[in-house]
Coordinates of N, CA and C in Angstrom, one line a residue:
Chain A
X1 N -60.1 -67.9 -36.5 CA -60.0 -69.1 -35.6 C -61.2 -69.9 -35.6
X2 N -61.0 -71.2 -35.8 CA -62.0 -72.1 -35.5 C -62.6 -72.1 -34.0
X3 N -61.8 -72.4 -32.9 CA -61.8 -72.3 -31.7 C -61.9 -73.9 -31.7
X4 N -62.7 -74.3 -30.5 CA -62.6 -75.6 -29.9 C -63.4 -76.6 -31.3
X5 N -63.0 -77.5 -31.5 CA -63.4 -78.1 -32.6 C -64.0 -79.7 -32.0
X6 N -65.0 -80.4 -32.2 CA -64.9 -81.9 -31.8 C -65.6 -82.3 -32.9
X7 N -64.7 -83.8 -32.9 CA -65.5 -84.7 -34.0 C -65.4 -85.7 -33.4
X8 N -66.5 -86.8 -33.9 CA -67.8 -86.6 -34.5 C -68.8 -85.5 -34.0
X9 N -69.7 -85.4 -34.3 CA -70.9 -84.6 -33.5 C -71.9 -85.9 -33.0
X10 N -72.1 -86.7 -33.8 CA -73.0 -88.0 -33.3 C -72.5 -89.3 -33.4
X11 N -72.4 -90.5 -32.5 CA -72.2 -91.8 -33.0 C -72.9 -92.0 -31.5
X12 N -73.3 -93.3 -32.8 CA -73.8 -94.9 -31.6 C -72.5 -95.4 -31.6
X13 N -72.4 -96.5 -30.3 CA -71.8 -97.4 -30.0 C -72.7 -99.2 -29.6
X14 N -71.8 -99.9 -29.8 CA -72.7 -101.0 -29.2 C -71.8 -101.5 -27.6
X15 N -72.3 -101.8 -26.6 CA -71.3 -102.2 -25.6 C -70.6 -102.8 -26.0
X16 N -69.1 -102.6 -25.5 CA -68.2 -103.2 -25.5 C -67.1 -102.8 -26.2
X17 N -67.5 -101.8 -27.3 CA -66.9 -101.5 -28.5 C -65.9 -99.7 -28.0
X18 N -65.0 -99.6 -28.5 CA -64.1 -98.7 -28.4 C -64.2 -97.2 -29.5
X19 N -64.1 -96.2 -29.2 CA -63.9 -95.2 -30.1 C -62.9 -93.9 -29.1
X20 N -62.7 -93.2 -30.0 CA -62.1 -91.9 -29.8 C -62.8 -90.6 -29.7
X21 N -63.0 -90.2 -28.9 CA -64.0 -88.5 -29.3 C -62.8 -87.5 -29.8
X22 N -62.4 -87.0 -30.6 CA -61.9 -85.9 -30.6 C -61.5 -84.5 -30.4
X23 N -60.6 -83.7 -30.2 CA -60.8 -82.4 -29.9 C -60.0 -81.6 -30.4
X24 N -59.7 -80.6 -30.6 CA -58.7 -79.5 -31.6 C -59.1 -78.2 -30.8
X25 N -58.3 -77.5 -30.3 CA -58.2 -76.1 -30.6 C -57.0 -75.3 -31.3
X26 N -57.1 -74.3 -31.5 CA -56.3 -73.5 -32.6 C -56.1 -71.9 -31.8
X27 N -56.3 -72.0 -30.5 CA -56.4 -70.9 -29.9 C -55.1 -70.7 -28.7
X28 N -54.1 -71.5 -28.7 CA -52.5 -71.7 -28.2 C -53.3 -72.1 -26.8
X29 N -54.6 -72.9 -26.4 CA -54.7 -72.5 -24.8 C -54.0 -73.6 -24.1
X30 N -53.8 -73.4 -23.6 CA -53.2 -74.5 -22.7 C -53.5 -75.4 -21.8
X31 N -55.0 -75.2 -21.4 CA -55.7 -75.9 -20.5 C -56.7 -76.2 -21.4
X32 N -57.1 -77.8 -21.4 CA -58.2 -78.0 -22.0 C -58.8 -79.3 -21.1
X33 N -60.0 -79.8 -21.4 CA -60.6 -80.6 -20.2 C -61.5 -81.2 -21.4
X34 N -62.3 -82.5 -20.7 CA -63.8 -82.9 -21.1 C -64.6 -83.0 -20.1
X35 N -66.1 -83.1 -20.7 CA -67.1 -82.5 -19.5 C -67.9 -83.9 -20.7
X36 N -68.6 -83.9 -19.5 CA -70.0 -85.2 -20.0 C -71.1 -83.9 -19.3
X37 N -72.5 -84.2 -20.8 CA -73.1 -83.3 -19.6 C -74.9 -84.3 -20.0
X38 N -75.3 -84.6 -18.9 CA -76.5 -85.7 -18.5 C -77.7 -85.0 -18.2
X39 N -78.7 -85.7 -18.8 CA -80.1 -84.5 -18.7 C -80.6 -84.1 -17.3
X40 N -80.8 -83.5 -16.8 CA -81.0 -82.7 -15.6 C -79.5 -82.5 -14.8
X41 N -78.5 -82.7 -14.9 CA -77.5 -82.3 -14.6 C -76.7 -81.2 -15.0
X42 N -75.7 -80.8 -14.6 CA -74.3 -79.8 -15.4 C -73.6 -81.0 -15.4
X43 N -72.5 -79.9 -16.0 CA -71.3 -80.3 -16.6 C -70.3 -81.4 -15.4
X44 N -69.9 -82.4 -16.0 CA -69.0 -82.9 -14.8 C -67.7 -83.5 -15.4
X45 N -66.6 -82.9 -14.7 CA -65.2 -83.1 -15.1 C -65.0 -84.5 -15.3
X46 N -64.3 -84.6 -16.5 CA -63.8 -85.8 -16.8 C -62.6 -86.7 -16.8
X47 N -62.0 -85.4 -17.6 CA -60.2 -85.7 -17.8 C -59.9 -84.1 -18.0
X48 N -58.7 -83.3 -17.6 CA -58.1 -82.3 -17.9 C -56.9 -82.4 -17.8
X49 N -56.2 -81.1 -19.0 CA -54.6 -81.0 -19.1 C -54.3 -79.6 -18.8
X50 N -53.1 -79.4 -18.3 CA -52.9 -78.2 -17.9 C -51.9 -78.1 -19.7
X51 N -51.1 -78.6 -20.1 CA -50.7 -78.3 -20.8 C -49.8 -79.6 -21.8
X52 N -49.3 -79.8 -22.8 CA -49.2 -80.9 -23.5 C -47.8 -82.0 -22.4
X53 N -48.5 -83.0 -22.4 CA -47.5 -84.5 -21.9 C -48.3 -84.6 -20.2
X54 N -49.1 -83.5 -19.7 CA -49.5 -83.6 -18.4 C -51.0 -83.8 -18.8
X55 N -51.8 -84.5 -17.8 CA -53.4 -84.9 -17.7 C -53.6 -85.0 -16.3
X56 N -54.7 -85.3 -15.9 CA -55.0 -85.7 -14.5 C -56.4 -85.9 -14.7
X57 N -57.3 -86.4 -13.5 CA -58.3 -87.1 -13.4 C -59.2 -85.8 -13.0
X58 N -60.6 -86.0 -13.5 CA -61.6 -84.8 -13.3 C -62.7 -85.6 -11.8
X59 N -64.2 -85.7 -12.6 CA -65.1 -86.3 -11.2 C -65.4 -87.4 -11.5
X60 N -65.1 -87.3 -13.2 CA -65.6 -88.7 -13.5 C -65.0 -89.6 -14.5
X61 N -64.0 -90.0 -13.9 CA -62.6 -90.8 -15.2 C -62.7 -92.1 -15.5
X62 N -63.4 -92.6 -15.0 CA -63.2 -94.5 -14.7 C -64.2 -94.4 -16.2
X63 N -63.2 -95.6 -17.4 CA -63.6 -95.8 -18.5 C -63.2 -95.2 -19.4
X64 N -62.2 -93.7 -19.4 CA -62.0 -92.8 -19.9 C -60.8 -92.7 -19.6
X65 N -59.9 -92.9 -21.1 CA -58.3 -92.4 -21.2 C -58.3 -90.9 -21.9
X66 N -57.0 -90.7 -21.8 CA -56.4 -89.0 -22.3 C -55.3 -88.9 -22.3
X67 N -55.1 -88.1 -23.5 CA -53.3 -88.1 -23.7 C -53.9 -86.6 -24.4
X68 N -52.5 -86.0 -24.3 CA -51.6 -84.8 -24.4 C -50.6 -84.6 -25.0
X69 N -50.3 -85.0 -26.6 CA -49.3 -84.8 -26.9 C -49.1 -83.6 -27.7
X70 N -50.0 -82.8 -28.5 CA -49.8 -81.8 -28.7 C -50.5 -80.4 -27.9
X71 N -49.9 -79.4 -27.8 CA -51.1 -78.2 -27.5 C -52.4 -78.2 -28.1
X72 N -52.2 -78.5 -29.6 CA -54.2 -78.8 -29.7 C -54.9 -79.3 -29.6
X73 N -54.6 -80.7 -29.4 CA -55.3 -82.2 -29.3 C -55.1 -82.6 -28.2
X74 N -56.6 -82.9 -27.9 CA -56.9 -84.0 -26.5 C -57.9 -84.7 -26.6
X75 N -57.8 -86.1 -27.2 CA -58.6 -87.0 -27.6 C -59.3 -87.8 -26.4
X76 N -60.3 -88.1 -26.5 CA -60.8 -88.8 -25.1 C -61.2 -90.2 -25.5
X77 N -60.8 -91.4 -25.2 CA -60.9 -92.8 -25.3 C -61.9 -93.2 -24.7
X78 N -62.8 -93.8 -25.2 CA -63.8 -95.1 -24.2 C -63.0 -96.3 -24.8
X79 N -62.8 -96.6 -23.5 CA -62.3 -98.5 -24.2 C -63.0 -99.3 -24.3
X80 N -64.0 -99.7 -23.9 CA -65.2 -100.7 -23.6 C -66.5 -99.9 -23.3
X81 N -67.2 -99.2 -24.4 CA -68.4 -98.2 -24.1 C -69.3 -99.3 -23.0
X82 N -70.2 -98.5 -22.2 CA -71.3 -99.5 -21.4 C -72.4 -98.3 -22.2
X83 N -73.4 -98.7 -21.6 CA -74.9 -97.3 -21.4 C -75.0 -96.4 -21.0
X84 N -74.4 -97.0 -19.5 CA -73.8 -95.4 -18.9 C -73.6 -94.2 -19.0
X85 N -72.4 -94.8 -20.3 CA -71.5 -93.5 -21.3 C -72.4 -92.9 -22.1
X86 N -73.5 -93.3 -22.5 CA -75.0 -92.2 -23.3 C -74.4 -90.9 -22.9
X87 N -74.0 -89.9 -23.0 CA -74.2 -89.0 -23.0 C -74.0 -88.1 -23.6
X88 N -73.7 -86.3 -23.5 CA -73.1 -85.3 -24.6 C -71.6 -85.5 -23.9
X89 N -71.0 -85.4 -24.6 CA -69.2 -85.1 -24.4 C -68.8 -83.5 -24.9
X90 N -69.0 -82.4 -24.1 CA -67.9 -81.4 -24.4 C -66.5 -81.3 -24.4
X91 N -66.3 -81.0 -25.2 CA -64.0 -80.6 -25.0 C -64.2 -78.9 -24.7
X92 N -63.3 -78.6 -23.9 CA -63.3 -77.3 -23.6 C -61.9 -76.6 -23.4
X93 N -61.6 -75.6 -23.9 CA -60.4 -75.1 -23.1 C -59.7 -73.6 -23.0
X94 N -59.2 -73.0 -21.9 CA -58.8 -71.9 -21.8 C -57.3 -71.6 -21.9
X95 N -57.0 -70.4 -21.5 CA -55.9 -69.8 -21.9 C -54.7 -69.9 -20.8
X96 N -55.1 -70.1 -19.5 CA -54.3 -70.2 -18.4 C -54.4 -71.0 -17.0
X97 N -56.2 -71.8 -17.3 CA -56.8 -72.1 -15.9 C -57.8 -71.3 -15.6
X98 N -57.8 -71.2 -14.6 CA -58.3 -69.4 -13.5 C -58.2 -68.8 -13.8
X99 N -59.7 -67.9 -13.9 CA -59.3 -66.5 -14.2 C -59.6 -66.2 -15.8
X100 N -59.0 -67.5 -16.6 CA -59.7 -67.3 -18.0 C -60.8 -68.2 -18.4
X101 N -62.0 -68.0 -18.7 CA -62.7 -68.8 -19.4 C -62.7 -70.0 -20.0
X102 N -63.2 -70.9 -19.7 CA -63.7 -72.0 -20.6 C -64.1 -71.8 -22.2
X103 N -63.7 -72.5 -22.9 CA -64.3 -71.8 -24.6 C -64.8 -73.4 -24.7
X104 N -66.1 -74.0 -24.9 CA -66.7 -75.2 -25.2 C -66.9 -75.3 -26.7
X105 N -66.3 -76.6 -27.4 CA -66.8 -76.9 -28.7 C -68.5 -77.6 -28.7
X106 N -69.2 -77.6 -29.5 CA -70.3 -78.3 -29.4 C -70.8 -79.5 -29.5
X107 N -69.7 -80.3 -28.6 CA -70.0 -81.1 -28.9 C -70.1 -82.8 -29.2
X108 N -70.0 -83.8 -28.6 CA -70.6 -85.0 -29.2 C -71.6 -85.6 -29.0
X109 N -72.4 -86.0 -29.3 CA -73.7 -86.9 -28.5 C -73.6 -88.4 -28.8
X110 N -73.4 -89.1 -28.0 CA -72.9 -90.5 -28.1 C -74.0 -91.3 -27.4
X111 N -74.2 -92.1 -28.2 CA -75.5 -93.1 -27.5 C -74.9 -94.5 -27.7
X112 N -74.9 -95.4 -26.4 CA -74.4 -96.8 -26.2 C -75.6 -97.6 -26.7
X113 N -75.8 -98.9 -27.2 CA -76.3 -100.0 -27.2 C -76.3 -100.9 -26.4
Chain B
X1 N -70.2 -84.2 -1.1 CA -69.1 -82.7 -1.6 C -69.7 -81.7 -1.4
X2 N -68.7 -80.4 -1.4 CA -69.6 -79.3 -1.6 C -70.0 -78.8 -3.3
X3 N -71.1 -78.3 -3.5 CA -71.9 -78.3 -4.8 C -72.1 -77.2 -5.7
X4 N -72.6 -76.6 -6.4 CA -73.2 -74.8 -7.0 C -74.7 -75.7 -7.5
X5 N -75.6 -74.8 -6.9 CA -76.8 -75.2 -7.1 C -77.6 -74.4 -7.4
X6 N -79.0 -74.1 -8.5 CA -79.6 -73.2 -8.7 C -80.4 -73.5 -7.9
X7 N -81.4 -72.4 -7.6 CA -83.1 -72.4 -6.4 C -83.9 -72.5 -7.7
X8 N -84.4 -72.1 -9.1 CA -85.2 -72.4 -9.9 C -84.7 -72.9 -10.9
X9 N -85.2 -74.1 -11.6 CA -84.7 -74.8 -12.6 C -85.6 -74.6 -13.7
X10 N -86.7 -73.3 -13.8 CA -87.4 -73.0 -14.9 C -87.5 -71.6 -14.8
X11 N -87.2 -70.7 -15.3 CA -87.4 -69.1 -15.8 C -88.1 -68.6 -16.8
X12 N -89.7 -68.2 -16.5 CA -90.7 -67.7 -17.8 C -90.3 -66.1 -17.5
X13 N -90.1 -65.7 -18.9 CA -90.0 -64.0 -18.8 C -90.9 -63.4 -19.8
X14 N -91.4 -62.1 -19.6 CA -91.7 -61.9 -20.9 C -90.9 -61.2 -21.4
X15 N -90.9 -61.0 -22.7 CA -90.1 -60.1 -23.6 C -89.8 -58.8 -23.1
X16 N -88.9 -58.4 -22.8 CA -88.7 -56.7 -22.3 C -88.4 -56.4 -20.8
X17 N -89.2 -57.5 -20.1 CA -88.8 -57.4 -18.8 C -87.1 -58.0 -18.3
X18 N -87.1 -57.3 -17.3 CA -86.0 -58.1 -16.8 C -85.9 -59.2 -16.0
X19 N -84.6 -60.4 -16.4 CA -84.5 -61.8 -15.6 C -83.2 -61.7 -14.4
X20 N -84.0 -62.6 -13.6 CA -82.5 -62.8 -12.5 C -82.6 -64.3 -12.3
X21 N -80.9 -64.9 -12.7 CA -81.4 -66.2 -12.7 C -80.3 -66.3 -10.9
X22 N -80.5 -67.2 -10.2 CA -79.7 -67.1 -9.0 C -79.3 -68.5 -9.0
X23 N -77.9 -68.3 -7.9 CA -77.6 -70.1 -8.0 C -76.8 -69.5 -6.3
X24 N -76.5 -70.6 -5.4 CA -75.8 -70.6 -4.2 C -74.7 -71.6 -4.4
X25 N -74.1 -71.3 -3.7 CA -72.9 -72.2 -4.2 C -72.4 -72.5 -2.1
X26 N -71.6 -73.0 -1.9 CA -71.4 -73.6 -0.6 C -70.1 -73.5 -0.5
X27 N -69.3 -73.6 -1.1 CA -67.5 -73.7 -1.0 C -67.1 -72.3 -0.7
X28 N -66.6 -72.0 0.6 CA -66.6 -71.2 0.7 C -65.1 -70.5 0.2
X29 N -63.8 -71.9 -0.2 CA -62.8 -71.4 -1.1 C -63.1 -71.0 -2.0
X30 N -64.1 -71.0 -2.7 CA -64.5 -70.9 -4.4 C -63.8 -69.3 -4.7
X31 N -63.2 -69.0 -5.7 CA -63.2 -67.9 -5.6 C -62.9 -67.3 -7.0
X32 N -63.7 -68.2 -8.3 CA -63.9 -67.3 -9.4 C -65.1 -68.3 -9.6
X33 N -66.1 -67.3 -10.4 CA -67.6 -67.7 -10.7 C -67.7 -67.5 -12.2
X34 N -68.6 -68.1 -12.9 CA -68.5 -67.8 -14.5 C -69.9 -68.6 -14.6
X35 N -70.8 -67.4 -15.5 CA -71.9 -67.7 -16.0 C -71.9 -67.7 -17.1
X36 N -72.8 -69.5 -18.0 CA -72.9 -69.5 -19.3 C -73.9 -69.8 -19.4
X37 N -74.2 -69.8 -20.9 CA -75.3 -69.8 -21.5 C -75.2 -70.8 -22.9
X38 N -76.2 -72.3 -22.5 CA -75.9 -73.3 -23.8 C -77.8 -73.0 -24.3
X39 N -77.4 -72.9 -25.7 CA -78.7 -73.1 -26.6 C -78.7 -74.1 -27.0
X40 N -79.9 -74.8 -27.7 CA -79.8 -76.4 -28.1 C -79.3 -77.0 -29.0
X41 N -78.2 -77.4 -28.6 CA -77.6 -78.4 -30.0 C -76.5 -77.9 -29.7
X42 N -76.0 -77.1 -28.6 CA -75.1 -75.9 -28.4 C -73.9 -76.4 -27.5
X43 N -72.9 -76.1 -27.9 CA -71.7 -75.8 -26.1 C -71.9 -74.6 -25.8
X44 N -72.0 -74.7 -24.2 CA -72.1 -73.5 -23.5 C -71.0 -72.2 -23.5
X45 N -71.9 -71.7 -23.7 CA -70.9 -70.2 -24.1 C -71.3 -68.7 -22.8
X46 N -69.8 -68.7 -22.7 CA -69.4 -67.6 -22.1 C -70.4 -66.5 -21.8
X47 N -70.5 -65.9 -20.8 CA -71.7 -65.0 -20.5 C -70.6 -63.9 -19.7
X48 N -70.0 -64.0 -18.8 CA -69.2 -62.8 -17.6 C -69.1 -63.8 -16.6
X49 N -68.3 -63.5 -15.9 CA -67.2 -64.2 -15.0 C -67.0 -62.8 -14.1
X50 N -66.7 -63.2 -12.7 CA -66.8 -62.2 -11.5 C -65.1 -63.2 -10.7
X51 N -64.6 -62.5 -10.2 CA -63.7 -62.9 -9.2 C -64.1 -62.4 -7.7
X52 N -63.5 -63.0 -6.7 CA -64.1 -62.9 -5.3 C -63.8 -61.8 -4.7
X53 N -62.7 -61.0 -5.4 CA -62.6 -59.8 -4.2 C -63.3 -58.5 -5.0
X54 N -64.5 -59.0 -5.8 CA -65.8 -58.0 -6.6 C -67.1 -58.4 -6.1
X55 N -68.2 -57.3 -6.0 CA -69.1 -57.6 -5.8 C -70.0 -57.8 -6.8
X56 N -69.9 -56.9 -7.7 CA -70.5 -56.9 -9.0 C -70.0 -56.6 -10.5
X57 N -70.1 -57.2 -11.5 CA -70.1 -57.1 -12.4 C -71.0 -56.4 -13.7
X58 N -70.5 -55.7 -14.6 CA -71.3 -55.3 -15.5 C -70.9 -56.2 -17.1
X59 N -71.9 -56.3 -18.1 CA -71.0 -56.5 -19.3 C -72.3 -56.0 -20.1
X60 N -72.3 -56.7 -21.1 CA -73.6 -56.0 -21.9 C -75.0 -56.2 -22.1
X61 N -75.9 -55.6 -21.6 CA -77.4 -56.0 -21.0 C -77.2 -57.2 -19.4
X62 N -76.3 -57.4 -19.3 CA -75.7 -58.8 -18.2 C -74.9 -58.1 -16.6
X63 N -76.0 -58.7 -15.6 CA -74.7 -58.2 -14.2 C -74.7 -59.3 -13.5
X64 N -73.5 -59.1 -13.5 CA -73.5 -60.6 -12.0 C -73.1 -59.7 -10.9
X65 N -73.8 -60.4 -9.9 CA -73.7 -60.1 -8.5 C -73.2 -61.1 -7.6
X66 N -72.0 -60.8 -6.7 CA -72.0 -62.1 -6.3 C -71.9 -61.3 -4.6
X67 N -72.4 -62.7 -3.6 CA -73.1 -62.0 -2.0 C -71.8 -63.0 -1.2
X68 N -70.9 -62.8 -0.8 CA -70.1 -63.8 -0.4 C -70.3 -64.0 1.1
X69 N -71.3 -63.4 2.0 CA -71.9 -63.6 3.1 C -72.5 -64.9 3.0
X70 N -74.1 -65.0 2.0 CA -74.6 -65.4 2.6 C -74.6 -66.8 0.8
X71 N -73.1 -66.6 0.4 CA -72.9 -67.7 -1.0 C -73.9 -67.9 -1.9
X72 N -73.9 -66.7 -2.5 CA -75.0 -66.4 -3.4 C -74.6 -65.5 -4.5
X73 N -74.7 -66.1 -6.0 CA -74.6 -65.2 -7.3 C -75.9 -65.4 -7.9
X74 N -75.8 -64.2 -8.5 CA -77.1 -63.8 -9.4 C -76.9 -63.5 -10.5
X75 N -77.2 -63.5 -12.0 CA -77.1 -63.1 -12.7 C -78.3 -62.1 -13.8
X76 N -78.4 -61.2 -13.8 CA -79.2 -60.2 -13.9 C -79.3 -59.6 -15.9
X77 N -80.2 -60.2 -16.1 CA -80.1 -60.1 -17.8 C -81.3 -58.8 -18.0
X78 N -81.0 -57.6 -18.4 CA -81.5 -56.6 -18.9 C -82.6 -56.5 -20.2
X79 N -83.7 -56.1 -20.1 CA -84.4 -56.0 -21.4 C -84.5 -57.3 -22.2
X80 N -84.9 -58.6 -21.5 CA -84.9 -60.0 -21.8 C -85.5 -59.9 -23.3
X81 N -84.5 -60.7 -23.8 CA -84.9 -60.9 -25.7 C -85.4 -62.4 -26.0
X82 N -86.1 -62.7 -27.1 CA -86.3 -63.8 -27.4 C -85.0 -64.8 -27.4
X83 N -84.0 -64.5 -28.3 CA -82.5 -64.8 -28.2 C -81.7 -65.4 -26.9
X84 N -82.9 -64.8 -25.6 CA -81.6 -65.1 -24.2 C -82.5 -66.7 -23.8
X85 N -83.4 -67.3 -24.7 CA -83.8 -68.0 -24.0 C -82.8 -69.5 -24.1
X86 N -82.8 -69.6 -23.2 CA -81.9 -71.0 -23.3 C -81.5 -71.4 -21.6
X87 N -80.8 -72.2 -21.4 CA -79.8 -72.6 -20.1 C -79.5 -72.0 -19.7
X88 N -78.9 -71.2 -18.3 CA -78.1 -70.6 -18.2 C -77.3 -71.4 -17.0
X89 N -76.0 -71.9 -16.9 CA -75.3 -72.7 -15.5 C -74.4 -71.4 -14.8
X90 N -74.5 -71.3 -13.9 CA -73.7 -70.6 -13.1 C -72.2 -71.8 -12.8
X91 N -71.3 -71.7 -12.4 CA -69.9 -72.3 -12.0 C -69.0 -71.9 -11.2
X92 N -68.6 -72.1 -10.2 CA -67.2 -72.2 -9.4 C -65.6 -72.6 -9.9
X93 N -64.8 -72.2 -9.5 CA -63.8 -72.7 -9.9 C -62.7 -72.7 -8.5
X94 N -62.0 -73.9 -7.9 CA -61.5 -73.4 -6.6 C -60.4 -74.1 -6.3
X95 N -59.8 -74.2 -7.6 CA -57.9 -74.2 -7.3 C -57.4 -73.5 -8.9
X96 N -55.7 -73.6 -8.9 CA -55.7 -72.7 -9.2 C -55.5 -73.2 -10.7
X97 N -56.2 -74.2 -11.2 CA -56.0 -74.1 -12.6 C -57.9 -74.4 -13.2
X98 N -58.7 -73.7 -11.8 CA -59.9 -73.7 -12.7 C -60.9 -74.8 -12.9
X99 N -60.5 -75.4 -12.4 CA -61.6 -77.2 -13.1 C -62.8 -76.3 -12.3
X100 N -64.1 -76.2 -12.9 CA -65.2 -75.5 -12.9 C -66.2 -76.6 -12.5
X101 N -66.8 -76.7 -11.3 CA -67.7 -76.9 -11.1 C -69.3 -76.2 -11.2
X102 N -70.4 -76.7 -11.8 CA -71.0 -76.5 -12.8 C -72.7 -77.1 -12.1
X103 N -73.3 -75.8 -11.7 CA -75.0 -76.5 -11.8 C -75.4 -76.7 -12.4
X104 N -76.6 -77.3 -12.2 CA -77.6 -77.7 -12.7 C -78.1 -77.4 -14.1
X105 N -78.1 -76.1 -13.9 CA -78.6 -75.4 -15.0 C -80.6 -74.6 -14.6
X106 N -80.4 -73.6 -15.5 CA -81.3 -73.1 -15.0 C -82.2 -72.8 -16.6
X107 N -83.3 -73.1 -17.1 CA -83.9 -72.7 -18.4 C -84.5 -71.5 -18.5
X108 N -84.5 -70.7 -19.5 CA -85.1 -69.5 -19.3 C -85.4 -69.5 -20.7
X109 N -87.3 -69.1 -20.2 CA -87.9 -69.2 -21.6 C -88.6 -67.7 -21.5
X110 N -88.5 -66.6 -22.6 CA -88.8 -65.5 -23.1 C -89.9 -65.8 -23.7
X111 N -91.1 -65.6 -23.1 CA -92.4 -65.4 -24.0 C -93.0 -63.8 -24.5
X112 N -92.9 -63.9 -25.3 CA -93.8 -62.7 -26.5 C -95.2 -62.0 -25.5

C-alpha cells in the first residue's frame, strides 16, 4: 500500500491564480480531512469527509473547496490563492473517525506571490 | 475556544536518557488523545493514542499517560535515540468522527 499520497509536493502560486492540491489513499478509509500546518503552530482543520459525496467545514475553510466523489480522492481547491495560503497542506485519513488514527501523507508546501 | 497546548516548545535530551514531552488540554469532552511525531520534510506520523476511560498506555520504548483530573497527557519516550528527534504534537479528538485538534508542537532534540 502506498497509503496517503499528495501531489504536488511543491508549487508557487501568484495571487489570484487557482490550483488543485491533490490526495489519494489506497487504504478503503473512509474519513479523510486537510490540515494546513504554519510555523509555530499545529495542524488546523480545513475541510473533512466522513465518506464519499459528504464534506463539511474544518477551522479553517474560507478560500477552500472539496469534493468527495470517490473513496480515494479528496482534492482541495484554492480558487483565488492570496499569501495567506503560504503554507504546508497535509491530506490525512483514517479508517472510521474516532478511535482510529490519522495516517498523514507528506505533504505540499505551497508558497503564494 | 477551548485548545491542547504544550508547557515546553523545546526538548534537549541526551542520548540514552529518558524524555517526557507533556501537553494540557482544557476540553473537558475530549475523550481520545493521539500522539505524533513529524520529522522534517515529513507528515506526522502515528506515535500511540490513549482513550479516556485509560490511564496509561504502553507501546514500544513509548507511554502515554493521560491525568484527566487535573487535563494533562504526557508522553514518556524510553532510552531517547538520535532517531526520536523531531516534533512531537499531542491531539484531542471530541466528536464522534475525530476532527483532531492539534498543539503546537513540541521539538525534541537528542544530543550525543
Amino acid at each position: 500500500n502506498a497509503g496517503v499520497t499528495q501531489t504536488p509536493k511543491f508549487q508557487v502560486l501568484k495571487t489570484g491564480q487557482s490550483m488543485t492540491l491533490q490526495c489519494a489513499q489506497d487504504m478503503n478509509h473512509e474519513y479523510m480531512s486537510w490540515y494546513r500546518q504554519d510555523p509555530g503552530m499545529g495542524l488546523r482543520l480545513i475541510h473533512y469527509s466522513v465518506g464519499a459525496g459528504i464534506t463539511d467545514q474544518g477551522e479553517v475553510p474560507n478560500g477552500y473547496n472539496v469534493s468527495r466523489s470517490t473513496t480515494e480522492d479528496f482534492p482541495l481547491r484554492l480558487l483565488s490563492a492570496a499569501p495567506s495560503q503560504t503554507s504546508v497542506y497535509f491530506c490525512a485519513s483514517s479508517y472510521k473517525g474516532k478511535g482510529s488514527p490519522l495516517h498523514f501523507g507528506n505533504g505540499t508546501r505551497l508558497t503564494v506571490t | 475556544g477551548e485548545s491542547v497546548g504544550l508547557h515546553l516548545p523545546t526538548l534537549s535530551v541526551q542520548e540514552g536518557d529518558n524524555s517526557i514531552i507533556n501537553c494540557a488540554y482544557s476540553n473537558s469532552a475530549s475523550d481520545y488523545f493521539i500522539w505524533y511525531k513529524q520529522e522534517s520534510g515529513k507528515g506526522p506520523q502515528f506515535i500511540i493514542d490513549i482513550r479516556s476511560n485509560m490511564d496509561k498506555r504502553q507501546g514500544q520504548r513509548v507511554t502515554v499517560l493521560l491525568n484527566k483530573t487535573v487535563k494533562h497527557l504526557s508522553l514518556q519516550i524510553a532510552a531517547t535515540q538520535p532517531g526520536d528527534s523531531a516534533v512531537y504534537f499531542c491531539a484531542e479528538a471530541t466528536d464522534s468522527w475525530g476532527k483532531l485538534q492539534f498543539g503546537a508542537g513540541t521539538q525534541v532534540v537528542v544530543t550525543p
